[in-house]
PDB file of C-alpha atoms in Angstrom:
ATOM      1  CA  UNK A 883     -39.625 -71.942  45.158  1.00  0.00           C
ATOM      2  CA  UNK A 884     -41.381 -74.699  46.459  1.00  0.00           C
ATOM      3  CA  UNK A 885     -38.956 -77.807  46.521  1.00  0.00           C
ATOM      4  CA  UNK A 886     -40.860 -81.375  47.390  1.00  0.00           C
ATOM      5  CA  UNK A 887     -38.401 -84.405  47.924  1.00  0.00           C
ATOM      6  CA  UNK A 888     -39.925 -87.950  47.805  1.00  0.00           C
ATOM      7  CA  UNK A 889     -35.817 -89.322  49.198  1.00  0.00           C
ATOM      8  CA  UNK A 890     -34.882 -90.081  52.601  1.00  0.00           C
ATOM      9  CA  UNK A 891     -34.005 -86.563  54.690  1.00  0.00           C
ATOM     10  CA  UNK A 892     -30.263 -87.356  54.354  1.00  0.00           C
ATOM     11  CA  UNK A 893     -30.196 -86.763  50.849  1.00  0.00           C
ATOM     12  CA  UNK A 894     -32.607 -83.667  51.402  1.00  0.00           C
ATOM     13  CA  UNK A 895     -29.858 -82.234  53.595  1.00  0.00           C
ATOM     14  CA  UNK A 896     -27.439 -82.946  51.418  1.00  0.00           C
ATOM     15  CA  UNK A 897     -28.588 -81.733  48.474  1.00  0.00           C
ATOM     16  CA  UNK A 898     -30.891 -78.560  50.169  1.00  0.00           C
ATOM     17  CA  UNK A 899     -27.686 -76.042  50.502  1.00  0.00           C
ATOM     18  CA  UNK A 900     -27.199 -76.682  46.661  1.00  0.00           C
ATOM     19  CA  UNK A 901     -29.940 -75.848  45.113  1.00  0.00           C
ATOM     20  CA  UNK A 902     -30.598 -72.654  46.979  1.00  0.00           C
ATOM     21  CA  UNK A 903     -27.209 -71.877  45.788  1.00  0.00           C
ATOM     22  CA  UNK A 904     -27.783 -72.669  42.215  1.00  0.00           C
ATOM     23  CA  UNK A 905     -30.842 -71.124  42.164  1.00  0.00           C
ATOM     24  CA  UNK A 906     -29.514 -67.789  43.914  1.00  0.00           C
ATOM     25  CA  UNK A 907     -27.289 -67.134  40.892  1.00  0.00           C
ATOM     26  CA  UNK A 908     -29.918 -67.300  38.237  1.00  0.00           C
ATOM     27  CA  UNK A 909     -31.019 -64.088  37.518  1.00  0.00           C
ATOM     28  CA  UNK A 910     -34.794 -63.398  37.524  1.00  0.00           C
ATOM     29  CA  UNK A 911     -35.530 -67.255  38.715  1.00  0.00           C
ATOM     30  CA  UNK A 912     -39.447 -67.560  38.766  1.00  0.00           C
ATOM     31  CA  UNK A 913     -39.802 -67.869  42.691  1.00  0.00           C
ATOM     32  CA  UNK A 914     -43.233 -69.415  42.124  1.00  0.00           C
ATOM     33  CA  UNK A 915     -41.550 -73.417  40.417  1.00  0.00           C
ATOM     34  CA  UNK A 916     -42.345 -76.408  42.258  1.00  0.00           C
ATOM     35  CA  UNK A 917     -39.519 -78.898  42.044  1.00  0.00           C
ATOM     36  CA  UNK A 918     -40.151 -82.492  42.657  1.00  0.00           C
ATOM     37  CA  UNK A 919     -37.404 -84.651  43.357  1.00  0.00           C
ATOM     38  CA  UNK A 920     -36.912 -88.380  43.809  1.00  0.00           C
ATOM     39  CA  UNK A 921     -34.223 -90.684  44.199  1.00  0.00           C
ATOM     40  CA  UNK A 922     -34.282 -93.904  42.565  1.00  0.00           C
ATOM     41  CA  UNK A 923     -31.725 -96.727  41.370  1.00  0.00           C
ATOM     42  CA  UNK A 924     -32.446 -96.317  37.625  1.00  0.00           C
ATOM     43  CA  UNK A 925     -29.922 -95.944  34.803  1.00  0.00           C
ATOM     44  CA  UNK A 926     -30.993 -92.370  33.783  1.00  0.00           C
ATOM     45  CA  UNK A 927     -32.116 -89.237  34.554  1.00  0.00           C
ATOM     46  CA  UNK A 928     -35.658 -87.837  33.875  1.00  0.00           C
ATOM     47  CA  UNK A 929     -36.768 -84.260  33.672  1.00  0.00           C
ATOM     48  CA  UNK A 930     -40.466 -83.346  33.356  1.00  0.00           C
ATOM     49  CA  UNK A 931     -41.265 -79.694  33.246  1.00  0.00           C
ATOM     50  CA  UNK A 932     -45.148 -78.332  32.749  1.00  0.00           C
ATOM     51  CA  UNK A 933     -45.984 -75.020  33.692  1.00  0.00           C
ATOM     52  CA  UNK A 934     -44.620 -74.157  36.983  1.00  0.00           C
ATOM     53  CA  UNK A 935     -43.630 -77.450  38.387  1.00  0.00           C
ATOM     54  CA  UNK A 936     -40.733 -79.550  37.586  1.00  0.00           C
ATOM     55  CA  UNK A 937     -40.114 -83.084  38.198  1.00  0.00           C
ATOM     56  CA  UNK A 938     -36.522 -85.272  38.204  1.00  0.00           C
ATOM     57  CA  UNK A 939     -35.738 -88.476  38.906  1.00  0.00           C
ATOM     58  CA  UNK A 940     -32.268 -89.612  39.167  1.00  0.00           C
ATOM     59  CA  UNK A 941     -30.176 -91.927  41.167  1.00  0.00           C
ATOM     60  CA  UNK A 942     -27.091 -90.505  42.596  1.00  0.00           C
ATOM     61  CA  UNK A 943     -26.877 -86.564  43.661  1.00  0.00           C
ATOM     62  CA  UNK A 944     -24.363 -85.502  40.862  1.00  0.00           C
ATOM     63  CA  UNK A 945     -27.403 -86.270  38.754  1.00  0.00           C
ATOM     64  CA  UNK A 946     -29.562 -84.586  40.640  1.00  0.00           C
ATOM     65  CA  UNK A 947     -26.976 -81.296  40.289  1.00  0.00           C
ATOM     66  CA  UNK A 948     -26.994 -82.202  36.433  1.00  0.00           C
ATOM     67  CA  UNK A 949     -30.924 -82.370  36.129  1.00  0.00           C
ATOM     68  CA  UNK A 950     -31.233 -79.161  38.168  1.00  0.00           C
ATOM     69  CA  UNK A 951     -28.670 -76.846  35.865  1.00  0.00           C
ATOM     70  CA  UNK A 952     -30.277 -78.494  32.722  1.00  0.00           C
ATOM     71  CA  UNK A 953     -33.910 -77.307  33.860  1.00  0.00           C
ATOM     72  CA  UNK A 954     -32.397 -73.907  34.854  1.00  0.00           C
ATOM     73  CA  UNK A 955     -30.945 -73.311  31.624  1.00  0.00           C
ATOM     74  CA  UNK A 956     -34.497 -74.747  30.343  1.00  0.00           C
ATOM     75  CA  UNK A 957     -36.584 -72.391  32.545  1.00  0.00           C
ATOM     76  CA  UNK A 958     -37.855 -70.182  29.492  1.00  0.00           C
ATOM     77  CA  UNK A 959     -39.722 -72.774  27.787  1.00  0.00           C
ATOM     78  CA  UNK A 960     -43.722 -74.095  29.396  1.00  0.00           C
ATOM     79  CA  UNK A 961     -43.197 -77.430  28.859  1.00  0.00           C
ATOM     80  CA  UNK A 962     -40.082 -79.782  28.506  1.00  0.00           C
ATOM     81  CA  UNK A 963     -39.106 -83.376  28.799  1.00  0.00           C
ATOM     82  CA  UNK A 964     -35.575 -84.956  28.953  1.00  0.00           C
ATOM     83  CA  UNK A 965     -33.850 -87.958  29.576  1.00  0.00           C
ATOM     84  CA  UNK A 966     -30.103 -89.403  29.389  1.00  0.00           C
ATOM     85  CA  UNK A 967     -28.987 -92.579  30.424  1.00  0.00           C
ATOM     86  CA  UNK A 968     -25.849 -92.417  32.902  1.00  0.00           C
TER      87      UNK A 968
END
């Protein structure tokens, strides 16, 4: 897993321990995703999957945690999009 984050490197840390955890208890997690996160002060939270990268943008890290699990549970399907307003 390749995990690209367009924030500031104290939400990186922050959020870094997470996801490997997260991702560690998903059995037969496709090791080869690229995950593209950015933080941004928006009212929602966007998920964008195609092939083998993802992208979310969010504004606070709960949402982050709350994009992540939805694309996990998501992880089947090629393509995806999703938003929610929060």
């Amino acid at each position: 897993m390749n995990v690209v984050f367009s924030s500031d490197k104290k939400e990186y840390n922050t959020i870094k321990k997470g996801t490997e955890i997260l991702l560690a208890e998903k059995d037969g997690f496709n090791q080869n995703i690229e995950l593209f996160v950015k933080f941004q002060d928006r009212p929602e939270i966007l998920i964008n999957k195609r092939k083998n990268q993802i992208h979310i943008i969010c504004r606070e890290i709960s949402h982050y945690y709350r994009a992540l699990n939805y694309a996990i549970h998501h992880m089947k399907e090629d393509e995806f999009q999703y938003q929610e307003h929060v």
